[in-house]
mmCIF file of C-alpha atoms and ligand atoms in Angstrom:
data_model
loop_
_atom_site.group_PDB
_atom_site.id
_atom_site.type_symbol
_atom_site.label_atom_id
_atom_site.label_comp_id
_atom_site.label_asym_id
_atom_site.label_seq_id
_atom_site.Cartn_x
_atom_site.Cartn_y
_atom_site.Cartn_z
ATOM 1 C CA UNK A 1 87.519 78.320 123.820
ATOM 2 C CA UNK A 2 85.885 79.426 127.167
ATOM 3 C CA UNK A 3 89.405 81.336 129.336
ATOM 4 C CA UNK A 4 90.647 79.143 131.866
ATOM 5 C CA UNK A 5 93.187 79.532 134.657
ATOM 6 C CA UNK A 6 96.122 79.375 131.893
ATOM 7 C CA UNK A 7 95.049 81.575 129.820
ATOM 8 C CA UNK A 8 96.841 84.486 128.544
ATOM 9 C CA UNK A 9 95.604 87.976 128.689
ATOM 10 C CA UNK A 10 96.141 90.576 125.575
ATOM 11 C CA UNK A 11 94.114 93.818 124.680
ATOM 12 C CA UNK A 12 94.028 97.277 123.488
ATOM 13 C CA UNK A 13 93.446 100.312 125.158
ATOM 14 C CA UNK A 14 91.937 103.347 123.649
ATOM 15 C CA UNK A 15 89.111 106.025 124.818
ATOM 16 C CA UNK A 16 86.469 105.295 123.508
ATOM 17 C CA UNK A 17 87.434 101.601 122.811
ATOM 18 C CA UNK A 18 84.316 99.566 122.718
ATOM 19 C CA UNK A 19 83.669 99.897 118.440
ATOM 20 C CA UNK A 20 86.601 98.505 118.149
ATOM 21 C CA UNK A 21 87.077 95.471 115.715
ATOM 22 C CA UNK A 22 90.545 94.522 117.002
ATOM 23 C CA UNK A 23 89.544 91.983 119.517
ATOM 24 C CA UNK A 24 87.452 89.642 116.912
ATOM 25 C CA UNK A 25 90.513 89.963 114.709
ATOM 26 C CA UNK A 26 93.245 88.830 117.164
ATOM 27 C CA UNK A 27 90.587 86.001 119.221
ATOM 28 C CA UNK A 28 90.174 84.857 115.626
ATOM 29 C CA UNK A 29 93.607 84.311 115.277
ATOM 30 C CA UNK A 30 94.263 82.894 118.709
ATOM 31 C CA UNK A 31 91.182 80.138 117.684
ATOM 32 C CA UNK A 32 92.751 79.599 114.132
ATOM 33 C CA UNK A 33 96.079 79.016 116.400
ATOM 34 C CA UNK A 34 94.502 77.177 118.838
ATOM 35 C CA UNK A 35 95.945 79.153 121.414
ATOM 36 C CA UNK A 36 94.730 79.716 125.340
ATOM 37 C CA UNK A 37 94.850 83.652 124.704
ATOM 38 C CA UNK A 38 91.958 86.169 125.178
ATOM 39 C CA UNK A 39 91.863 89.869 123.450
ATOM 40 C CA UNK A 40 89.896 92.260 125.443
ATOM 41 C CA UNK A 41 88.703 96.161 124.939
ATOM 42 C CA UNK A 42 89.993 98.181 127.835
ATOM 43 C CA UNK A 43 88.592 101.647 127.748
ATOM 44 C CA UNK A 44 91.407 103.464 129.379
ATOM 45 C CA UNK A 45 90.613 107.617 129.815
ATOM 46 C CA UNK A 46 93.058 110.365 128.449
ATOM 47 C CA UNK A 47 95.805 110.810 131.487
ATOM 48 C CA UNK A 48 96.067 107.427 132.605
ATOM 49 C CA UNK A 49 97.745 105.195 129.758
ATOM 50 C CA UNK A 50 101.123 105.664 132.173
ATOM 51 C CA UNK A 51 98.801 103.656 134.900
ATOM 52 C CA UNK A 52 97.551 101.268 132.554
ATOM 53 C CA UNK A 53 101.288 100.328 131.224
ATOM 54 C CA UNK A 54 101.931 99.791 135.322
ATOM 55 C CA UNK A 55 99.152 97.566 135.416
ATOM 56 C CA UNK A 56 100.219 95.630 132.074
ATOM 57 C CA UNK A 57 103.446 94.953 133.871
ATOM 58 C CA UNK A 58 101.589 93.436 137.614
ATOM 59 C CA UNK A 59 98.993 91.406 135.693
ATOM 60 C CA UNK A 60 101.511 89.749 132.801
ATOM 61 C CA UNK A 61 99.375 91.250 130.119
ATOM 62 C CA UNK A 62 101.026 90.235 127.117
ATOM 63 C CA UNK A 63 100.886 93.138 124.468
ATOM 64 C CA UNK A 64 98.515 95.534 124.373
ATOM 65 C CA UNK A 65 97.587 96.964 121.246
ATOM 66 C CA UNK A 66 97.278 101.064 121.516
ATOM 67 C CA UNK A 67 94.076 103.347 119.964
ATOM 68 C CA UNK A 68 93.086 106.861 119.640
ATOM 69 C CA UNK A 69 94.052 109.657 121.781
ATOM 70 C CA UNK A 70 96.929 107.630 123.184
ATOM 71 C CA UNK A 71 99.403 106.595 120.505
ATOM 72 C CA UNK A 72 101.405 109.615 121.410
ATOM 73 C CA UNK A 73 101.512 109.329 125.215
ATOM 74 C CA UNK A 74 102.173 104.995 125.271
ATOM 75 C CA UNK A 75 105.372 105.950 123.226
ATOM 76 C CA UNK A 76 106.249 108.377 125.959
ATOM 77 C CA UNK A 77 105.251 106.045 128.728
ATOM 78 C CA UNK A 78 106.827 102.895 127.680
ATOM 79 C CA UNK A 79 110.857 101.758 128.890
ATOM 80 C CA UNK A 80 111.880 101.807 125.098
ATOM 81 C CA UNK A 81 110.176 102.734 121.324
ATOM 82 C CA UNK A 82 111.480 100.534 118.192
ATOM 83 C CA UNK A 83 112.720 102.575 115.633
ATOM 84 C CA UNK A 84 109.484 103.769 114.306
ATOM 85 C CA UNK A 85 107.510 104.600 117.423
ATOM 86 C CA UNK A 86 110.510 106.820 118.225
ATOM 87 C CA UNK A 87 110.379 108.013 114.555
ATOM 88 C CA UNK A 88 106.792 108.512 114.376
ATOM 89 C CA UNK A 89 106.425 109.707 118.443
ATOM 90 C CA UNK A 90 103.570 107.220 118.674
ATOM 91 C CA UNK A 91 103.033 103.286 119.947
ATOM 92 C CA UNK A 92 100.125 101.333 118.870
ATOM 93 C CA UNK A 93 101.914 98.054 120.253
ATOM 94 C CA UNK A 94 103.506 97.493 123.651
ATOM 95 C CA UNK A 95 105.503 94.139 123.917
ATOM 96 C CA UNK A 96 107.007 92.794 126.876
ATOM 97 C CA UNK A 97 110.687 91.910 127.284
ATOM 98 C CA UNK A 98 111.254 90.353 130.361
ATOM 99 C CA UNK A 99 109.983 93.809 132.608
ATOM 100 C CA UNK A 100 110.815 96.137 129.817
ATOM 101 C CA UNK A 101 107.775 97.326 127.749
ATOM 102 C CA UNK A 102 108.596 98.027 124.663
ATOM 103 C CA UNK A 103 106.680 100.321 122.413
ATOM 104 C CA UNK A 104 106.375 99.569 118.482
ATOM 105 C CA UNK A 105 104.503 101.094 115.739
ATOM 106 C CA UNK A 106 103.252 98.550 113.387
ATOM 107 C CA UNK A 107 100.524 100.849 111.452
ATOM 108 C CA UNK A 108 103.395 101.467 108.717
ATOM 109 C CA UNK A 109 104.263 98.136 108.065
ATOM 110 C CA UNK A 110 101.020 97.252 108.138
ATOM 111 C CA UNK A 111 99.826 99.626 105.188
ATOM 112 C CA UNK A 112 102.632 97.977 103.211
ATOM 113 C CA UNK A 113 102.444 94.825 103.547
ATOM 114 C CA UNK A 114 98.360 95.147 103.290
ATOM 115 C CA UNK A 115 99.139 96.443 99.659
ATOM 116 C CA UNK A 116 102.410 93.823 98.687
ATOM 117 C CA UNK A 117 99.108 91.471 99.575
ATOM 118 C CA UNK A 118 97.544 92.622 96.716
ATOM 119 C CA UNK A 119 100.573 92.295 94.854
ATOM 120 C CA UNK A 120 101.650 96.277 94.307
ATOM 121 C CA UNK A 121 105.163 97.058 95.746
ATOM 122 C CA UNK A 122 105.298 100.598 96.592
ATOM 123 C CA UNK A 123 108.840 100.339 95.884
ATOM 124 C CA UNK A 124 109.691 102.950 92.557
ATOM 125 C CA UNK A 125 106.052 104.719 93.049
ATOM 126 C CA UNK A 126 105.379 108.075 92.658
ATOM 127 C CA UNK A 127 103.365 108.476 95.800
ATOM 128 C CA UNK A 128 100.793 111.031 96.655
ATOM 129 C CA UNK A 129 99.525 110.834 100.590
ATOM 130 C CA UNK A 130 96.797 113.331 101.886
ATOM 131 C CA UNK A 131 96.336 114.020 105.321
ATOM 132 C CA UNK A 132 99.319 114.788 108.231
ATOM 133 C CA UNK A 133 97.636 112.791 110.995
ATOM 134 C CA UNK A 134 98.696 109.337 113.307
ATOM 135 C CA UNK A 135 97.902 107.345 110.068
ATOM 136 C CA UNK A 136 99.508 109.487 107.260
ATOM 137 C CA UNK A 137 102.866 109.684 109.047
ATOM 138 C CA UNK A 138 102.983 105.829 109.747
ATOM 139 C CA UNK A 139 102.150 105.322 106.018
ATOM 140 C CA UNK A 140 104.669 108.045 104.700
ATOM 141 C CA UNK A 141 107.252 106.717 106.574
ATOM 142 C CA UNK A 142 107.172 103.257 105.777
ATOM 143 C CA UNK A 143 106.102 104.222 101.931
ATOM 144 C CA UNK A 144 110.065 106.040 102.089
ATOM 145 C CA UNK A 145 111.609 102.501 103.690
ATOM 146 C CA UNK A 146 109.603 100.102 101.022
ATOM 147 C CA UNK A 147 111.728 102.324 98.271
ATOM 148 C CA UNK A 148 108.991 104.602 96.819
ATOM 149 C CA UNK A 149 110.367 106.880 94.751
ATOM 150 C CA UNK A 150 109.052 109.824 96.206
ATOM 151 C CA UNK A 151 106.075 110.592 98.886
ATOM 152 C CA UNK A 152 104.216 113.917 98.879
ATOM 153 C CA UNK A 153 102.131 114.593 101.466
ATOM 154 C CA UNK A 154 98.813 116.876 100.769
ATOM 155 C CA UNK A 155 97.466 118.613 104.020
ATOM 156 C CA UNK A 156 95.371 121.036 105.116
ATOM 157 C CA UNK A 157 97.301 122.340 107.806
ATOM 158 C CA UNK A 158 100.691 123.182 106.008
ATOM 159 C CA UNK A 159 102.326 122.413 109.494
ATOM 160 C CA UNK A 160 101.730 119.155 109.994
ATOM 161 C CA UNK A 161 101.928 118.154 106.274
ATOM 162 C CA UNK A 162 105.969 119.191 106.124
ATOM 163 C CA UNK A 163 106.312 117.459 109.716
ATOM 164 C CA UNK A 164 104.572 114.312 107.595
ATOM 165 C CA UNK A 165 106.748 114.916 104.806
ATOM 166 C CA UNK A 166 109.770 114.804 106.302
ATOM 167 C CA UNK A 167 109.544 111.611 107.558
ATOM 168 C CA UNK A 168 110.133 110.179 104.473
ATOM 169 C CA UNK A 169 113.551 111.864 104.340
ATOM 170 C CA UNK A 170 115.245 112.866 101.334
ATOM 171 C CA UNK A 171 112.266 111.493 98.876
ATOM 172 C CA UNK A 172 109.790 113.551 100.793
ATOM 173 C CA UNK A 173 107.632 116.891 100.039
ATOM 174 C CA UNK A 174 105.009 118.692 100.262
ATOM 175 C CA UNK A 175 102.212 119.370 97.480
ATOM 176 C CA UNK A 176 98.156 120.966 96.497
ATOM 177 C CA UNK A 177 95.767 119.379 94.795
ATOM 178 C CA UNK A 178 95.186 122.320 92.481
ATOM 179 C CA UNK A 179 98.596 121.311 91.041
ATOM 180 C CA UNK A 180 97.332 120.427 88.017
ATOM 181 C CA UNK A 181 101.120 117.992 87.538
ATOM 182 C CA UNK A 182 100.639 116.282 91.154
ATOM 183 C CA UNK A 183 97.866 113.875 90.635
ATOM 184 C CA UNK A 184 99.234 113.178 86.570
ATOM 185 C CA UNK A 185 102.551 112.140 87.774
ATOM 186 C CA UNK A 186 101.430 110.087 90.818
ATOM 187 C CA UNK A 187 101.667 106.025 90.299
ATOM 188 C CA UNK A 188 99.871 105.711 94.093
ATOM 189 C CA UNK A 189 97.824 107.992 96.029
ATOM 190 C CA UNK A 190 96.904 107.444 99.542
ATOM 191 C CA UNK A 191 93.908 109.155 102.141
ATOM 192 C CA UNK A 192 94.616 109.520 105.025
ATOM 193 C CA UNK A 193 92.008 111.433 105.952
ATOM 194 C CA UNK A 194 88.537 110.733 107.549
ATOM 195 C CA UNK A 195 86.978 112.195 104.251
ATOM 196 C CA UNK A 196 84.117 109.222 103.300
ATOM 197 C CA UNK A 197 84.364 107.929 106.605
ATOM 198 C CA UNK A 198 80.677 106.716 107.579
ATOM 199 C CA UNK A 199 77.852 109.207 106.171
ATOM 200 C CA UNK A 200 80.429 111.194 105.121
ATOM 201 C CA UNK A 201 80.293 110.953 101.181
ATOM 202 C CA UNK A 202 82.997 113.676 100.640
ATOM 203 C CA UNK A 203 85.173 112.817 97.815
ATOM 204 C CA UNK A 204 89.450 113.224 99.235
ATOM 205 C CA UNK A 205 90.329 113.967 95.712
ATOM 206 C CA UNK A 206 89.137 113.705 92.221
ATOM 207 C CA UNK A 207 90.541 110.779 90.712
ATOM 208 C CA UNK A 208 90.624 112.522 86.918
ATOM 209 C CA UNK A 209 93.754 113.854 86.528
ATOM 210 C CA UNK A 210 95.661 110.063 87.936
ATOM 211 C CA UNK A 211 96.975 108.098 85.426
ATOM 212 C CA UNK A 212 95.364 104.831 83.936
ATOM 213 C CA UNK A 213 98.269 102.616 85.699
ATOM 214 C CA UNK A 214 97.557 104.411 89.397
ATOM 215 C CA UNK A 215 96.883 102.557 92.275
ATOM 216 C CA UNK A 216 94.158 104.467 94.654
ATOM 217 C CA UNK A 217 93.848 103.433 98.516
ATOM 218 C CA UNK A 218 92.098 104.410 101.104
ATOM 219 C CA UNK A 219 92.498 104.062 104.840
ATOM 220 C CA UNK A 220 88.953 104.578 105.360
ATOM 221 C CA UNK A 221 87.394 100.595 105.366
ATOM 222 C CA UNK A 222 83.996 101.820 106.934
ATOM 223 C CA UNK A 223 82.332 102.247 104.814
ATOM 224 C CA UNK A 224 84.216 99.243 102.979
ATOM 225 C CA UNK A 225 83.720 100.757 99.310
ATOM 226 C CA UNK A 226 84.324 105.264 99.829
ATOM 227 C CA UNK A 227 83.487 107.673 97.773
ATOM 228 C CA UNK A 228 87.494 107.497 96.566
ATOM 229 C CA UNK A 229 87.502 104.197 95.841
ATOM 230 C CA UNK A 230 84.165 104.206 94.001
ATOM 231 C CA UNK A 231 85.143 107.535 92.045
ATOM 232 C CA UNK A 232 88.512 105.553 91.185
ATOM 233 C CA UNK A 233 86.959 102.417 90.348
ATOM 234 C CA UNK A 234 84.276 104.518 88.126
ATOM 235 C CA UNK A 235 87.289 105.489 86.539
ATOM 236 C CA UNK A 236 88.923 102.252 85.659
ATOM 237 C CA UNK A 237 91.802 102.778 88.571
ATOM 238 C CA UNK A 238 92.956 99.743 90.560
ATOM 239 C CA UNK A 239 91.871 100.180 94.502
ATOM 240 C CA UNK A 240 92.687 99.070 97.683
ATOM 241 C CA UNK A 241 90.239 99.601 100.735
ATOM 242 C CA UNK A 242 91.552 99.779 104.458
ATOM 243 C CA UNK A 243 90.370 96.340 105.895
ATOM 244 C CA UNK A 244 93.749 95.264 104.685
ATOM 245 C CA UNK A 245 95.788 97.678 106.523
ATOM 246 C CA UNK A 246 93.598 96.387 109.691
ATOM 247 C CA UNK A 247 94.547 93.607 109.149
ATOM 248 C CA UNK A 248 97.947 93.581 108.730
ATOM 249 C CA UNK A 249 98.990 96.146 111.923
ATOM 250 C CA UNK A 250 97.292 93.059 113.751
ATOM 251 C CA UNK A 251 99.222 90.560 112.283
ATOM 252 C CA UNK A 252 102.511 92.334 113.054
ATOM 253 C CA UNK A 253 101.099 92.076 116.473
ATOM 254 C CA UNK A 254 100.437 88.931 116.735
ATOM 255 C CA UNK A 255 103.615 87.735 115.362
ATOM 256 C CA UNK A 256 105.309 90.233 117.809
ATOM 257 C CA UNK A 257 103.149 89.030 121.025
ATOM 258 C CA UNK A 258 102.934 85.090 120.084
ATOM 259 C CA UNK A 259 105.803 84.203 117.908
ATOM 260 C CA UNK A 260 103.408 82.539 115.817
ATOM 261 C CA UNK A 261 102.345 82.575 112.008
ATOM 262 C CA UNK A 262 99.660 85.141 111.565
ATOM 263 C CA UNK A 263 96.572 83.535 109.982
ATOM 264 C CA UNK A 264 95.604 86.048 107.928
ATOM 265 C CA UNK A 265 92.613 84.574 106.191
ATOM 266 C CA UNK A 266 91.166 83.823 110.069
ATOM 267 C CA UNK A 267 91.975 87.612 110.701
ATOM 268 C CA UNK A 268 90.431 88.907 107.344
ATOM 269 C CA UNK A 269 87.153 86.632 107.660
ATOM 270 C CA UNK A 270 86.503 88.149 111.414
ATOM 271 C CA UNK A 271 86.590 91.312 109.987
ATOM 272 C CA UNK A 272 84.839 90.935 106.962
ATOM 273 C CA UNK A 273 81.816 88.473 108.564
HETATM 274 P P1 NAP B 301 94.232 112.147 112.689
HETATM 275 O O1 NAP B 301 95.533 111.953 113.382
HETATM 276 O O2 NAP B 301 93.112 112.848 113.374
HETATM 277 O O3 NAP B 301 94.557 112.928 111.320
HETATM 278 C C1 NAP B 301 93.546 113.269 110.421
HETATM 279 C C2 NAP B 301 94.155 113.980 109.214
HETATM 280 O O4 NAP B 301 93.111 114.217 108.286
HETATM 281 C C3 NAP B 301 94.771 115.321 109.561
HETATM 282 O O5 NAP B 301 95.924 115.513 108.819
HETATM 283 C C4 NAP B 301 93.694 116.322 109.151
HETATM 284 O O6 NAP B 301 94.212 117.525 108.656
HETATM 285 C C5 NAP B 301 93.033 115.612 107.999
HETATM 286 N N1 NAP B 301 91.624 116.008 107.917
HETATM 287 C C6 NAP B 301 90.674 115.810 108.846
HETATM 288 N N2 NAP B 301 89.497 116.311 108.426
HETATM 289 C C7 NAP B 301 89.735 116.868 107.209
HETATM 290 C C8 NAP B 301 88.934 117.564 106.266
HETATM 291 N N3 NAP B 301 87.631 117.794 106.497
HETATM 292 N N4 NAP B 301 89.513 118.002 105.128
HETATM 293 C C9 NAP B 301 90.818 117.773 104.889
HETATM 294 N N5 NAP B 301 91.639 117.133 105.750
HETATM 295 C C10 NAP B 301 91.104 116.675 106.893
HETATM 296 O O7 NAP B 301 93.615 110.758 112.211
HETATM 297 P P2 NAP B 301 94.429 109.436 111.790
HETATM 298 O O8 NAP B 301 94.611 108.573 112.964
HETATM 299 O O9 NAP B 301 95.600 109.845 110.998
HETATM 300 O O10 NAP B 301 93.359 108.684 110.871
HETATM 301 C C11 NAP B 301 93.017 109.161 109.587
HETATM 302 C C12 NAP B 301 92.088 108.168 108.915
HETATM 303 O O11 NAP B 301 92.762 106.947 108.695
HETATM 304 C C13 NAP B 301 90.845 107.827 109.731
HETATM 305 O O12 NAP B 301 89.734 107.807 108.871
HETATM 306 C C14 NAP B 301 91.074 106.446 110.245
HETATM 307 O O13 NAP B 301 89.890 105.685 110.318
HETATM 308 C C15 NAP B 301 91.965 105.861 109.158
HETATM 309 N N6 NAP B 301 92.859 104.828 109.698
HETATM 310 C C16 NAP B 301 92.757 103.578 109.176
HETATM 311 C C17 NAP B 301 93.585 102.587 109.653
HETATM 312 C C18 NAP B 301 93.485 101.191 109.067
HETATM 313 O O14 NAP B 301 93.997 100.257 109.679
HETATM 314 N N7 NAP B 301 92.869 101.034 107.902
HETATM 315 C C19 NAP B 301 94.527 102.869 110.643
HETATM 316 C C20 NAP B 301 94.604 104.165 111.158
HETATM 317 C C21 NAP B 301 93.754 105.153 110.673
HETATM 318 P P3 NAP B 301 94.822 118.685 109.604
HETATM 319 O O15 NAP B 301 96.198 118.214 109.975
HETATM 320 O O16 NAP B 301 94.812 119.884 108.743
HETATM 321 O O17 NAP B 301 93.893 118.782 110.797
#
């Protein structure tokens, strides 16, 4: 569908912006729906997401989605956060409301419902989350609100793993993966790291100690199949890759931005093709 003077502008903003796979996801959606959107890249520099939300507001953008480095600073800049950008200090949605913008986070939600997809509810899980970055903290948090029965976070800064930790309130903690008792009492463990991101073929954690019932997932979906994943799957483990947690921030998006039913398969084949 080639834009035409009714069509209706969304986007994301980030710095750098132009890997990103979030506009084939949403257009696919916005063909699937037959809608007169467009999703664009806008490569917005550090110190100016404050002048892009201006802008947002003249030209009647209607969401933007929000990347790397400026999660934190679109949660600052925005009229008001949702309950988990405030939480988490960081947007990756802006909605409109009239000529409010309103900042959300939807990476949390995402994560869960990406693994509820594949039929595992976090809720009751013994949960084991390594890293204290943008990503961990989304998924900590919303692994505390889906009912897991307790979330430890693994860092390697000790600072930002208790700031992770805590958001999962009273179910939260810290841990070290030379505990030999973390990993053999864990029913889900989580990286959040970068670790087997691209060439990188270092393995987050060794798989070993998990149980046989233990769910493995990793944020990391490129490569599609990490070093995790494949050490876990050598292993017998069930695994779930990232695409779905991708996926699913988008769809809370879209649902947010369009009122409309996410089509997810749309969403998942634009990513996958
Ligand atoms: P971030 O804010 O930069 O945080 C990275 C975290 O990883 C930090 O806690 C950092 O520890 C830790 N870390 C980095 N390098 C490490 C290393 N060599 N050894 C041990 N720990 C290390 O990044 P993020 O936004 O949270 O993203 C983390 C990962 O999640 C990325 O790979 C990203 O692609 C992925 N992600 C996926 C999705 C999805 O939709 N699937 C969404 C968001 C992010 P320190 O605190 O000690 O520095």
């Amino acid at each position: 569908m080639m834009p035409t003077g009714q069509t209706r502008l969304a986007g994301v903003i980030g710095w750098p912006v132009r890997h990103s796979r979030s506009p084939d996801i949403h257009n696919a959606a916005y063909r699937a729906l037959g809608l007169d959107w467009l999703y664009v890249a806008l490569p917005v520099p550090p110190g100016r997401v404050a002048d892009a939300l201006v802008g947002m507001r003249a030209l009647g953008i209607e969401g933007l989605s929000v990347t790397m480095p400026h999660k934190a600073a679109a949660a600052a800049a925005v009229d008001a956060c949702t309950a988990d950008a405030a939480a988490l200090g960081a947007a990756n949605t802006v909605r409109r409301e009239g000529e409010r913008l309103v900042g959300d986070n939807t990476d949390g939600g995402g994560y869960v419902d990406s693994l509820l997809a594949e039929g595992i509810d976090p809720a009751g899980r013994r949960c084991v989350v390594l890293g204290g970055g943008g990503a961990a903290r989304a998924v900590v948090r919303a692994l505390a609100a889906s009912g897991a029965a307790s979330v430890v976070v693994v860092n390697r800064d000790p600072g930002r793993g208790a700031a992770a930790a805590e958001l999962a309130g009273p179910v939260g903690g810290v841990g070290a993966l030379d505990d030999p008792g973390l990993l053999a009492g864990a029913d889900l463990l989580v990286n959040a790291t970068p670790l087997g991101m691209g060439d990188d073929r270092t393995l987050a954690a060794d798989p070993a100690p998990l149980p046989e019932h233990a769910v493995v997932s990793d944020l990391v979906y490129h490569p599609r199949r990490t070093p995790l994943l494949d050490a876990a799957e050598a292993r017998g483990l069930r695994t779930v890759g990232g695409i779905g947690m991708l996926v699913h921030q988008a769809a809370r998006q879209l649902v947010a931005w369009t009122g409309q039913e996410a089509p997810l398969d749309a969403m998942l084949a634009a990513v996958e093709g």
